[in-house]
């Protein structure tokens, strides 16, 4: 696929959007990739990373190796993702702690629009597709109700946390960061990034690479053999995840962290009129509209040939 410099610049911008989404516990970068028109190329590219690349490099040279790898695509996209994820994780932490209703409102609007754009990719509706959509929604909703585990910085745990979280990160609707919260690894990773703890970051990254290379092959096979059902499940995932990012919550139970701070353990979604405090309803609705419109812009960019 021939791309110009501008095309790669737009790819990097899409990577920035994916990284920002993945930094928020409740939003999936996979959703952004899907809406922006690069999801299946991303899955195919990742799944094609195998030992044959080494053979190509040895026999045909670096240029053939790089083309088989789809290297320009990966570099452009990953540059945006890494820069955004590392920088936005700090900002996301601040916004979630200090302006939770506003940031969740923006992403709620974004995800609502995503349901429409992912769902319209389904070419044929039948009973199996409908059942798959419902099942995906129920699974995602159940995941959003799970309480988080205590923080854990064991190296083997971090490796598996990276492998599991990266699978969620490339699934539209299921947030990799939220999986990290459930596993009790989100704070450990955010602290490692903040403190530049190279050892922990590398352990997590290796786990992520192993999980990504394995899971992408499964997704590629599903898209090839069960395209409509796979899309239906992903649409369901996105719909079911709305519970997690609903802006107005009531804390049911709390837990105490290692610093003695009280952190919500279980929450339930409530109407803004029942919210205890300033519901910020006007600003929240405005940000929902902005989030909704953002998806239309990304979809328009994704509809262009990249």
PDB file of C-alpha atoms in Angstrom:
ATOM      1  CA  UNK A   1       0.000   0.000   0.000  1.00  0.00           C
ATOM      2  CA  UNK A   2       1.502   3.290  -1.130  1.00  0.00           C
ATOM      3  CA  UNK A   3       1.284   6.077   1.432  1.00  0.00           C
ATOM      4  CA  UNK A   4       2.447   9.669   1.423  1.00  0.00           C
ATOM      5  CA  UNK A   5       4.032  11.536   4.326  1.00  0.00           C
ATOM      6  CA  UNK A   6       0.657  13.113   5.136  1.00  0.00           C
ATOM      7  CA  UNK A   7      -0.897   9.646   5.355  1.00  0.00           C
ATOM      8  CA  UNK A   8       1.719   8.572   7.900  1.00  0.00           C
ATOM      9  CA  UNK A   9       1.206  11.793   9.849  1.00  0.00           C
ATOM     10  CA  UNK A  10      -2.543  11.033  10.043  1.00  0.00           C
ATOM     11  CA  UNK A  11      -1.687   7.485  11.148  1.00  0.00           C
ATOM     12  CA  UNK A  12       0.391   8.929  13.992  1.00  0.00           C
ATOM     13  CA  UNK A  13      -2.540  11.152  14.986  1.00  0.00           C
ATOM     14  CA  UNK A  14      -4.749   8.054  15.085  1.00  0.00           C
ATOM     15  CA  UNK A  15      -2.081   6.407  17.245  1.00  0.00           C
ATOM     16  CA  UNK A  16      -2.188   9.403  19.599  1.00  0.00           C
ATOM     17  CA  UNK A  17      -5.978   9.008  19.863  1.00  0.00           C
ATOM     18  CA  UNK A  18      -5.573   5.269  20.541  1.00  0.00           C
ATOM     19  CA  UNK A  19      -2.935   5.853  23.214  1.00  0.00           C
ATOM     20  CA  UNK A  20      -5.042   8.509  24.926  1.00  0.00           C
ATOM     21  CA  UNK A  21      -8.056   6.185  24.941  1.00  0.00           C
ATOM     22  CA  UNK A  22      -6.068   3.240  26.299  1.00  0.00           C
ATOM     23  CA  UNK A  23      -4.727   5.402  29.148  1.00  0.00           C
ATOM     24  CA  UNK A  24      -8.271   5.836  30.496  1.00  0.00           C
ATOM     25  CA  UNK A  25      -9.688   2.877  32.478  1.00  0.00           C
ATOM     26  CA  UNK A  26     -12.941   2.356  30.599  1.00  0.00           C
ATOM     27  CA  UNK A  27     -12.091   3.273  27.014  1.00  0.00           C
ATOM     28  CA  UNK A  28     -10.498   0.994  24.416  1.00  0.00           C
ATOM     29  CA  UNK A  29      -7.895   2.067  21.880  1.00  0.00           C
ATOM     30  CA  UNK A  30      -9.238  -0.764  19.731  1.00  0.00           C
ATOM     31  CA  UNK A  31     -12.472   1.209  19.372  1.00  0.00           C
ATOM     32  CA  UNK A  32     -10.532   4.198  18.011  1.00  0.00           C
ATOM     33  CA  UNK A  33      -8.616   1.938  15.603  1.00  0.00           C
ATOM     34  CA  UNK A  34     -11.871   0.443  14.360  1.00  0.00           C
ATOM     35  CA  UNK A  35     -13.623   3.756  13.853  1.00  0.00           C
ATOM     36  CA  UNK A  36     -10.614   5.347  12.160  1.00  0.00           C
ATOM     37  CA  UNK A  37     -10.444   2.563   9.560  1.00  0.00           C
ATOM     38  CA  UNK A  38      -7.158   0.865  10.499  1.00  0.00           C
ATOM     39  CA  UNK A  39      -8.325  -1.993  12.745  1.00  0.00           C
ATOM     40  CA  UNK A  40      -8.141  -4.944  10.369  1.00  0.00           C
ATOM     41  CA  UNK A  41      -4.831  -3.756   8.868  1.00  0.00           C
ATOM     42  CA  UNK A  42      -3.462  -3.456  12.413  1.00  0.00           C
ATOM     43  CA  UNK A  43      -4.581  -6.974  13.371  1.00  0.00           C
ATOM     44  CA  UNK A  44      -3.265  -8.452  10.091  1.00  0.00           C
ATOM     45  CA  UNK A  45       0.068  -6.650  10.440  1.00  0.00           C
ATOM     46  CA  UNK A  46       0.596  -7.816  14.021  1.00  0.00           C
ATOM     47  CA  UNK A  47      -0.430 -11.397  13.241  1.00  0.00           C
ATOM     48  CA  UNK A  48       2.078 -11.510  10.374  1.00  0.00           C
ATOM     49  CA  UNK A  49       4.995 -10.967  12.760  1.00  0.00           C
ATOM     50  CA  UNK A  50       6.635 -14.407  12.822  1.00  0.00           C
ATOM     51  CA  UNK A  51       9.913 -16.243  12.206  1.00  0.00           C
ATOM     52  CA  UNK A  52       9.520 -15.985   8.410  1.00  0.00           C
ATOM     53  CA  UNK A  53      10.513 -12.328   8.783  1.00  0.00           C
ATOM     54  CA  UNK A  54      14.000 -13.437   9.837  1.00  0.00           C
ATOM     55  CA  UNK A  55      14.244 -15.679   6.768  1.00  0.00           C
ATOM     56  CA  UNK A  56      13.165 -12.792   4.537  1.00  0.00           C
ATOM     57  CA  UNK A  57      15.734 -10.488   6.146  1.00  0.00           C
ATOM     58  CA  UNK A  58      18.535 -13.022   5.647  1.00  0.00           C
ATOM     59  CA  UNK A  59      17.682 -14.005   2.067  1.00  0.00           C
ATOM     60  CA  UNK A  60      16.105 -10.881   0.530  1.00  0.00           C
ATOM     61  CA  UNK A  61      17.479  -8.022   2.596  1.00  0.00           C
ATOM     62  CA  UNK A  62      16.141  -5.300   4.842  1.00  0.00           C
ATOM     63  CA  UNK A  63      13.811  -3.655   2.310  1.00  0.00           C
ATOM     64  CA  UNK A  64      11.863  -6.883   1.694  1.00  0.00           C
ATOM     65  CA  UNK A  65      11.805  -7.547   5.443  1.00  0.00           C
ATOM     66  CA  UNK A  66      10.488  -4.046   6.172  1.00  0.00           C
ATOM     67  CA  UNK A  67       7.771  -4.326   3.504  1.00  0.00           C
ATOM     68  CA  UNK A  68       6.648  -7.738   4.799  1.00  0.00           C
ATOM     69  CA  UNK A  69       6.548  -6.307   8.325  1.00  0.00           C
ATOM     70  CA  UNK A  70       4.530  -3.289   7.116  1.00  0.00           C
ATOM     71  CA  UNK A  71       7.132  -1.379   9.085  1.00  0.00           C
ATOM     72  CA  UNK A  72       6.209   2.174   8.091  1.00  0.00           C
ATOM     73  CA  UNK A  73       2.620   1.590   9.244  1.00  0.00           C
ATOM     74  CA  UNK A  74       3.743   0.153  12.583  1.00  0.00           C
ATOM     75  CA  UNK A  75       6.310   2.867  13.286  1.00  0.00           C
ATOM     76  CA  UNK A  76       3.891   5.703  12.476  1.00  0.00           C
ATOM     77  CA  UNK A  77       1.101   4.204  14.566  1.00  0.00           C
ATOM     78  CA  UNK A  78       3.226   3.049  17.512  1.00  0.00           C
ATOM     79  CA  UNK A  79       5.010   6.405  17.734  1.00  0.00           C
ATOM     80  CA  UNK A  80       1.671   8.100  18.306  1.00  0.00           C
ATOM     81  CA  UNK A  81       0.446   5.412  20.717  1.00  0.00           C
ATOM     82  CA  UNK A  82       3.555   5.382  22.916  1.00  0.00           C
ATOM     83  CA  UNK A  83       3.932   9.168  23.125  1.00  0.00           C
ATOM     84  CA  UNK A  84       0.257   9.612  23.896  1.00  0.00           C
ATOM     85  CA  UNK A  85      -0.078   6.709  26.349  1.00  0.00           C
ATOM     86  CA  UNK A  86       2.933   7.676  28.451  1.00  0.00           C
ATOM     87  CA  UNK A  87       2.035  11.374  28.576  1.00  0.00           C
ATOM     88  CA  UNK A  88      -1.764  11.067  28.766  1.00  0.00           C
ATOM     89  CA  UNK A  89      -1.720   8.479  31.560  1.00  0.00           C
ATOM     90  CA  UNK A  90      -0.573  11.229  33.934  1.00  0.00           C
ATOM     91  CA  UNK A  91      -3.204  13.643  32.626  1.00  0.00           C
ATOM     92  CA  UNK A  92      -5.899  10.944  32.745  1.00  0.00           C
ATOM     93  CA  UNK A  93      -5.024  10.173  36.361  1.00  0.00           C
ATOM     94  CA  UNK A  94      -5.385  13.862  37.263  1.00  0.00           C
ATOM     95  CA  UNK A  95      -8.672  14.284  35.362  1.00  0.00           C
ATOM     96  CA  UNK A  96     -10.232  11.112  36.789  1.00  0.00           C
ATOM     97  CA  UNK A  97      -9.303  12.183  40.318  1.00  0.00           C
ATOM     98  CA  UNK A  98     -10.308  15.847  39.984  1.00  0.00           C
ATOM     99  CA  UNK A  99     -12.869  16.088  37.132  1.00  0.00           C
ATOM    100  CA  UNK A 100     -14.346  12.579  36.795  1.00  0.00           C
ATOM    101  CA  UNK A 101     -17.792  13.596  35.508  1.00  0.00           C
ATOM    102  CA  UNK A 102     -16.357  15.735  32.722  1.00  0.00           C
ATOM    103  CA  UNK A 103     -13.820  13.236  31.376  1.00  0.00           C
ATOM    104  CA  UNK A 104     -16.301  10.329  31.580  1.00  0.00           C
ATOM    105  CA  UNK A 105     -18.929  12.446  29.788  1.00  0.00           C
ATOM    106  CA  UNK A 106     -16.587  13.058  26.853  1.00  0.00           C
ATOM    107  CA  UNK A 107     -15.749   9.384  26.520  1.00  0.00           C
ATOM    108  CA  UNK A 108     -19.384   8.347  26.998  1.00  0.00           C
ATOM    109  CA  UNK A 109     -20.347  10.400  23.942  1.00  0.00           C
ATOM    110  CA  UNK A 110     -17.409   8.941  22.059  1.00  0.00           C
ATOM    111  CA  UNK A 111     -18.397   5.344  22.851  1.00  0.00           C
ATOM    112  CA  UNK A 112     -22.106   5.869  22.030  1.00  0.00           C
ATOM    113  CA  UNK A 113     -21.129   7.045  18.550  1.00  0.00           C
ATOM    114  CA  UNK A 114     -18.731   4.101  18.242  1.00  0.00           C
ATOM    115  CA  UNK A 115     -21.577   1.606  18.683  1.00  0.00           C
ATOM    116  CA  UNK A 116     -23.278   2.927  15.559  1.00  0.00           C
ATOM    117  CA  UNK A 117     -20.148   2.968  13.402  1.00  0.00           C
ATOM    118  CA  UNK A 118     -18.917  -0.488  14.421  1.00  0.00           C
ATOM    119  CA  UNK A 119     -22.398  -1.998  14.171  1.00  0.00           C
ATOM    120  CA  UNK A 120     -22.983  -0.698  10.652  1.00  0.00           C
ATOM    121  CA  UNK A 121     -20.021  -2.794   9.455  1.00  0.00           C
ATOM    122  CA  UNK A 122     -22.143  -5.928   9.994  1.00  0.00           C
ATOM    123  CA  UNK A 123     -23.208  -6.942   6.485  1.00  0.00           C
ATOM    124  CA  UNK A 124     -25.887  -9.517   7.292  1.00  0.00           C
ATOM    125  CA  UNK A 125     -28.088  -9.806  10.369  1.00  0.00           C
ATOM    126  CA  UNK A 126     -29.384 -13.187  11.521  1.00  0.00           C
ATOM    127  CA  UNK A 127     -30.097 -15.011  14.786  1.00  0.00           C
ATOM    128  CA  UNK A 128     -26.442 -15.964  15.358  1.00  0.00           C
ATOM    129  CA  UNK A 129     -25.335 -12.345  14.914  1.00  0.00           C
ATOM    130  CA  UNK A 130     -28.004 -11.060  17.326  1.00  0.00           C
ATOM    131  CA  UNK A 131     -27.091 -13.686  19.949  1.00  0.00           C
ATOM    132  CA  UNK A 132     -23.398 -12.806  19.537  1.00  0.00           C
ATOM    133  CA  UNK A 133     -24.131  -9.094  20.044  1.00  0.00           C
ATOM    134  CA  UNK A 134     -26.152  -9.780  23.215  1.00  0.00           C
ATOM    135  CA  UNK A 135     -23.471 -12.150  24.548  1.00  0.00           C
ATOM    136  CA  UNK A 136     -20.736  -9.581  23.916  1.00  0.00           C
ATOM    137  CA  UNK A 137     -22.752  -6.898  25.727  1.00  0.00           C
ATOM    138  CA  UNK A 138     -23.401  -9.137  28.735  1.00  0.00           C
ATOM    139  CA  UNK A 139     -19.744 -10.179  29.013  1.00  0.00           C
ATOM    140  CA  UNK A 140     -18.515  -6.577  28.834  1.00  0.00           C
ATOM    141  CA  UNK A 141     -21.144  -5.415  31.337  1.00  0.00           C
ATOM    142  CA  UNK A 142     -20.116  -8.170  33.764  1.00  0.00           C
ATOM    143  CA  UNK A 143     -16.462  -7.152  33.468  1.00  0.00           C
ATOM    144  CA  UNK A 144     -17.385  -3.549  34.368  1.00  0.00           C
ATOM    145  CA  UNK A 145     -18.990  -4.744  37.619  1.00  0.00           C
ATOM    146  CA  UNK A 146     -15.918  -6.618  38.875  1.00  0.00           C
ATOM    147  CA  UNK A 147     -14.119  -5.113  41.881  1.00  0.00           C
ATOM    148  CA  UNK A 148     -10.429  -4.313  41.562  1.00  0.00           C
ATOM    149  CA  UNK A 149      -7.794  -6.456  43.218  1.00  0.00           C
ATOM    150  CA  UNK A 150      -5.096  -5.187  45.530  1.00  0.00           C
ATOM    151  CA  UNK A 151      -1.981  -3.733  43.906  1.00  0.00           C
ATOM    152  CA  UNK A 152       0.681  -6.285  42.999  1.00  0.00           C
ATOM    153  CA  UNK A 153       4.175  -5.627  41.639  1.00  0.00           C
ATOM    154  CA  UNK A 154       5.429  -9.229  41.412  1.00  0.00           C
ATOM    155  CA  UNK A 155       7.419  -9.583  38.122  1.00  0.00           C
ATOM    156  CA  UNK A 156       5.538 -12.708  36.949  1.00  0.00           C
ATOM    157  CA  UNK A 157       2.230 -11.014  37.735  1.00  0.00           C
ATOM    158  CA  UNK A 158       3.262  -7.907  35.763  1.00  0.00           C
ATOM    159  CA  UNK A 159       4.183 -10.115  32.780  1.00  0.00           C
ATOM    160  CA  UNK A 160       0.763 -11.792  32.705  1.00  0.00           C
ATOM    161  CA  UNK A 161      -1.004  -8.494  33.420  1.00  0.00           C
ATOM    162  CA  UNK A 162       0.683  -7.054  30.323  1.00  0.00           C
ATOM    163  CA  UNK A 163      -0.349 -10.050  28.207  1.00  0.00           C
ATOM    164  CA  UNK A 164      -3.982  -9.905  29.346  1.00  0.00           C
ATOM    165  CA  UNK A 165      -4.316  -6.109  29.203  1.00  0.00           C
ATOM    166  CA  UNK A 166      -2.917  -5.811  25.677  1.00  0.00           C
ATOM    167  CA  UNK A 167      -5.543  -8.292  24.441  1.00  0.00           C
ATOM    168  CA  UNK A 168      -8.223  -6.020  25.868  1.00  0.00           C
ATOM    169  CA  UNK A 169      -6.544  -2.919  24.441  1.00  0.00           C
ATOM    170  CA  UNK A 170      -6.966  -4.187  20.874  1.00  0.00           C
ATOM    171  CA  UNK A 171     -10.560  -5.309  21.465  1.00  0.00           C
ATOM    172  CA  UNK A 172     -13.063  -2.524  20.749  1.00  0.00           C
ATOM    173  CA  UNK A 173     -15.167  -1.888  23.845  1.00  0.00           C
ATOM    174  CA  UNK A 174     -13.003  -3.606  26.452  1.00  0.00           C
ATOM    175  CA  UNK A 175     -10.508  -1.259  28.078  1.00  0.00           C
ATOM    176  CA  UNK A 176      -6.996  -2.550  28.676  1.00  0.00           C
ATOM    177  CA  UNK A 177      -6.500   0.057  31.399  1.00  0.00           C
ATOM    178  CA  UNK A 178      -9.675  -1.071  33.141  1.00  0.00           C
ATOM    179  CA  UNK A 179      -8.418  -4.672  33.037  1.00  0.00           C
ATOM    180  CA  UNK A 180      -5.252  -3.377  34.724  1.00  0.00           C
ATOM    181  CA  UNK A 181      -7.435  -1.723  37.387  1.00  0.00           C
ATOM    182  CA  UNK A 182      -9.312  -4.997  37.977  1.00  0.00           C
ATOM    183  CA  UNK A 183      -6.041  -6.954  38.168  1.00  0.00           C
ATOM    184  CA  UNK A 184      -4.533  -4.392  40.537  1.00  0.00           C
ATOM    185  CA  UNK A 185      -1.749  -3.466  38.118  1.00  0.00           C
ATOM    186  CA  UNK A 186      -2.878  -0.004  36.933  1.00  0.00           C
ATOM    187  CA  UNK A 187      -1.298   1.946  39.806  1.00  0.00           C
ATOM    188  CA  UNK A 188       1.853  -0.204  39.660  1.00  0.00           C
ATOM    189  CA  UNK A 189       2.283   0.562  35.954  1.00  0.00           C
ATOM    190  CA  UNK A 190       1.394   4.257  36.252  1.00  0.00           C
ATOM    191  CA  UNK A 191       3.876   4.616  39.127  1.00  0.00           C
ATOM    192  CA  UNK A 192       6.536   2.806  37.069  1.00  0.00           C
ATOM    193  CA  UNK A 193       5.968   5.183  34.151  1.00  0.00           C
ATOM    194  CA  UNK A 194       6.022   8.179  36.483  1.00  0.00           C
ATOM    195  CA  UNK A 195       9.230   7.018  38.197  1.00  0.00           C
ATOM    196  CA  UNK A 196      10.800   5.626  34.994  1.00  0.00           C
ATOM    197  CA  UNK A 197      11.197   2.188  36.593  1.00  0.00           C
ATOM    198  CA  UNK A 198      12.741   0.528  33.529  1.00  0.00           C
ATOM    199  CA  UNK A 199      12.665  -3.012  34.962  1.00  0.00           C
ATOM    200  CA  UNK A 200       8.911  -3.017  35.637  1.00  0.00           C
ATOM    201  CA  UNK A 201       8.149  -1.290  32.347  1.00  0.00           C
ATOM    202  CA  UNK A 202      10.192  -3.859  30.379  1.00  0.00           C
ATOM    203  CA  UNK A 203       8.556  -6.832  32.151  1.00  0.00           C
ATOM    204  CA  UNK A 204       5.120  -5.444  31.381  1.00  0.00           C
ATOM    205  CA  UNK A 205       6.137  -4.660  27.778  1.00  0.00           C
ATOM    206  CA  UNK A 206       7.449  -8.201  27.149  1.00  0.00           C
ATOM    207  CA  UNK A 207       4.185  -9.646  28.463  1.00  0.00           C
ATOM    208  CA  UNK A 208       2.262  -7.248  26.233  1.00  0.00           C
ATOM    209  CA  UNK A 209       4.242  -8.287  23.142  1.00  0.00           C
ATOM    210  CA  UNK A 210       3.670 -12.009  23.839  1.00  0.00           C
ATOM    211  CA  UNK A 211      -0.051 -11.454  24.389  1.00  0.00           C
ATOM    212  CA  UNK A 212      -0.374  -9.214  21.334  1.00  0.00           C
ATOM    213  CA  UNK A 213       1.345 -11.609  18.916  1.00  0.00           C
ATOM    214  CA  UNK A 214      -0.738 -14.535  20.172  1.00  0.00           C
ATOM    215  CA  UNK A 215      -4.146 -12.869  20.345  1.00  0.00           C
ATOM    216  CA  UNK A 216      -3.855 -11.026  17.024  1.00  0.00           C
ATOM    217  CA  UNK A 217      -3.693 -14.365  15.204  1.00  0.00           C
ATOM    218  CA  UNK A 218      -6.937 -15.442  16.844  1.00  0.00           C
ATOM    219  CA  UNK A 219      -8.616 -12.179  15.822  1.00  0.00           C
ATOM    220  CA  UNK A 220      -7.330 -12.448  12.253  1.00  0.00           C
ATOM    221  CA  UNK A 221      -8.771 -15.980  11.974  1.00  0.00           C
ATOM    222  CA  UNK A 222     -12.112 -14.842  13.425  1.00  0.00           C
ATOM    223  CA  UNK A 223     -12.384 -11.940  10.978  1.00  0.00           C
ATOM    224  CA  UNK A 224     -11.556 -14.256   8.083  1.00  0.00           C
ATOM    225  CA  UNK A 225     -13.986 -17.024   9.003  1.00  0.00           C
ATOM    226  CA  UNK A 226     -16.708 -15.354  11.099  1.00  0.00           C
ATOM    227  CA  UNK A 227     -16.626 -11.711  10.038  1.00  0.00           C
ATOM    228  CA  UNK A 228     -20.215 -10.707  10.919  1.00  0.00           C
ATOM    229  CA  UNK A 229     -20.334 -12.640  14.190  1.00  0.00           C
ATOM    230  CA  UNK A 230     -16.978 -11.166  15.254  1.00  0.00           C
ATOM    231  CA  UNK A 231     -18.227  -7.657  14.494  1.00  0.00           C
ATOM    232  CA  UNK A 232     -21.420  -8.363  16.440  1.00  0.00           C
ATOM    233  CA  UNK A 233     -19.460  -9.499  19.504  1.00  0.00           C
ATOM    234  CA  UNK A 234     -17.246  -6.401  19.302  1.00  0.00           C
ATOM    235  CA  UNK A 235     -20.312  -4.154  18.989  1.00  0.00           C
ATOM    236  CA  UNK A 236     -21.744  -5.863  22.055  1.00  0.00           C
ATOM    237  CA  UNK A 237     -18.480  -5.304  23.927  1.00  0.00           C
ATOM    238  CA  UNK A 238     -18.696  -1.575  23.223  1.00  0.00           C
ATOM    239  CA  UNK A 239     -22.358  -1.392  24.279  1.00  0.00           C
ATOM    240  CA  UNK A 240     -21.737  -3.331  27.495  1.00  0.00           C
ATOM    241  CA  UNK A 241     -18.786  -1.112  28.423  1.00  0.00           C
ATOM    242  CA  UNK A 242     -21.037   1.965  28.693  1.00  0.00           C
ATOM    243  CA  UNK A 243     -21.800   1.058  32.307  1.00  0.00           C
ATOM    244  CA  UNK A 244     -18.169   1.618  33.267  1.00  0.00           C
ATOM    245  CA  UNK A 245     -17.913   5.087  31.739  1.00  0.00           C
ATOM    246  CA  UNK A 246     -21.330   6.434  32.805  1.00  0.00           C
ATOM    247  CA  UNK A 247     -20.340   9.765  34.418  1.00  0.00           C
ATOM    248  CA  UNK A 248     -22.549   9.657  37.517  1.00  0.00           C
ATOM    249  CA  UNK A 249     -21.690   7.006  40.092  1.00  0.00           C
ATOM    250  CA  UNK A 250     -22.586   6.120  43.647  1.00  0.00           C
ATOM    251  CA  UNK A 251     -19.879   4.424  45.720  1.00  0.00           C
ATOM    252  CA  UNK A 252     -21.176   1.262  47.384  1.00  0.00           C
ATOM    253  CA  UNK A 253     -18.010   0.060  49.109  1.00  0.00           C
ATOM    254  CA  UNK A 254     -14.539   1.465  49.705  1.00  0.00           C
ATOM    255  CA  UNK A 255     -11.077  -0.024  50.189  1.00  0.00           C
ATOM    256  CA  UNK A 256      -7.956   1.389  51.820  1.00  0.00           C
ATOM    257  CA  UNK A 257      -4.717   1.481  49.826  1.00  0.00           C
ATOM    258  CA  UNK A 258      -1.153   1.162  51.151  1.00  0.00           C
ATOM    259  CA  UNK A 259      -1.045   4.915  51.890  1.00  0.00           C
ATOM    260  CA  UNK A 260      -4.201   4.771  53.995  1.00  0.00           C
ATOM    261  CA  UNK A 261      -6.315   6.499  51.331  1.00  0.00           C
ATOM    262  CA  UNK A 262      -9.947   5.539  50.735  1.00  0.00           C
ATOM    263  CA  UNK A 263     -10.537   4.307  47.153  1.00  0.00           C
ATOM    264  CA  UNK A 264     -13.884   3.242  45.644  1.00  0.00           C
ATOM    265  CA  UNK A 265     -14.147  -0.545  45.383  1.00  0.00           C
ATOM    266  CA  UNK A 266     -17.685  -1.035  44.028  1.00  0.00           C
ATOM    267  CA  UNK A 267     -19.795   1.626  42.307  1.00  0.00           C
ATOM    268  CA  UNK A 268     -23.196   1.738  40.644  1.00  0.00           C
ATOM    269  CA  UNK A 269     -24.438   4.013  37.858  1.00  0.00           C
ATOM    270  CA  UNK A 270     -27.135   6.505  38.884  1.00  0.00           C
ATOM    271  CA  UNK A 271     -29.108   9.309  37.221  1.00  0.00           C
ATOM    272  CA  UNK A 272     -27.496  12.769  37.361  1.00  0.00           C
ATOM    273  CA  UNK A 273     -30.516  14.037  39.336  1.00  0.00           C
ATOM    274  CA  UNK A 274     -29.726  11.503  42.092  1.00  0.00           C
ATOM    275  CA  UNK A 275     -26.027  12.409  42.211  1.00  0.00           C
ATOM    276  CA  UNK A 276     -24.808  13.566  45.629  1.00  0.00           C
ATOM    277  CA  UNK A 277     -23.083  16.835  44.752  1.00  0.00           C
ATOM    278  CA  UNK A 278     -22.721  19.009  41.667  1.00  0.00           C
ATOM    279  CA  UNK A 279     -23.810  16.895  38.696  1.00  0.00           C
ATOM    280  CA  UNK A 280     -22.281  19.404  36.207  1.00  0.00           C
ATOM    281  CA  UNK A 281     -25.078  18.349  33.879  1.00  0.00           C
ATOM    282  CA  UNK A 282     -24.750  21.165  31.312  1.00  0.00           C
ATOM    283  CA  UNK A 283     -20.989  20.802  30.912  1.00  0.00           C
ATOM    284  CA  UNK A 284     -21.323  17.013  30.877  1.00  0.00           C
ATOM    285  CA  UNK A 285     -23.911  17.048  28.084  1.00  0.00           C
ATOM    286  CA  UNK A 286     -21.760  19.466  26.075  1.00  0.00           C
ATOM    287  CA  UNK A 287     -18.748  17.168  26.396  1.00  0.00           C
ATOM    288  CA  UNK A 288     -20.847  14.145  25.401  1.00  0.00           C
ATOM    289  CA  UNK A 289     -21.719  15.992  22.194  1.00  0.00           C
ATOM    290  CA  UNK A 290     -18.035  16.813  21.621  1.00  0.00           C
ATOM    291  CA  UNK A 291     -17.118  13.145  22.134  1.00  0.00           C
ATOM    292  CA  UNK A 292     -19.894  12.058  19.777  1.00  0.00           C
ATOM    293  CA  UNK A 293     -18.689  14.521  17.115  1.00  0.00           C
ATOM    294  CA  UNK A 294     -15.069  13.357  17.540  1.00  0.00           C
ATOM    295  CA  UNK A 295     -16.026   9.894  16.317  1.00  0.00           C
ATOM    296  CA  UNK A 296     -17.681  11.344  13.215  1.00  0.00           C
ATOM    297  CA  UNK A 297     -14.429  13.196  12.446  1.00  0.00           C
ATOM    298  CA  UNK A 298     -12.325  10.056  12.980  1.00  0.00           C
ATOM    299  CA  UNK A 299     -14.727   7.994  10.858  1.00  0.00           C
ATOM    300  CA  UNK A 300     -14.487  10.560   8.071  1.00  0.00           C
ATOM    301  CA  UNK A 301     -10.698  10.347   8.201  1.00  0.00           C
ATOM    302  CA  UNK A 302     -10.919   6.559   8.288  1.00  0.00           C
ATOM    303  CA  UNK A 303     -13.162   6.459   5.222  1.00  0.00           C
ATOM    304  CA  UNK A 304     -10.424   8.054   3.160  1.00  0.00           C
ATOM    305  CA  UNK A 305      -7.883   5.765   1.561  1.00  0.00           C
ATOM    306  CA  UNK A 306      -4.817   5.736   3.754  1.00  0.00           C
TER     307      UNK A 306
END
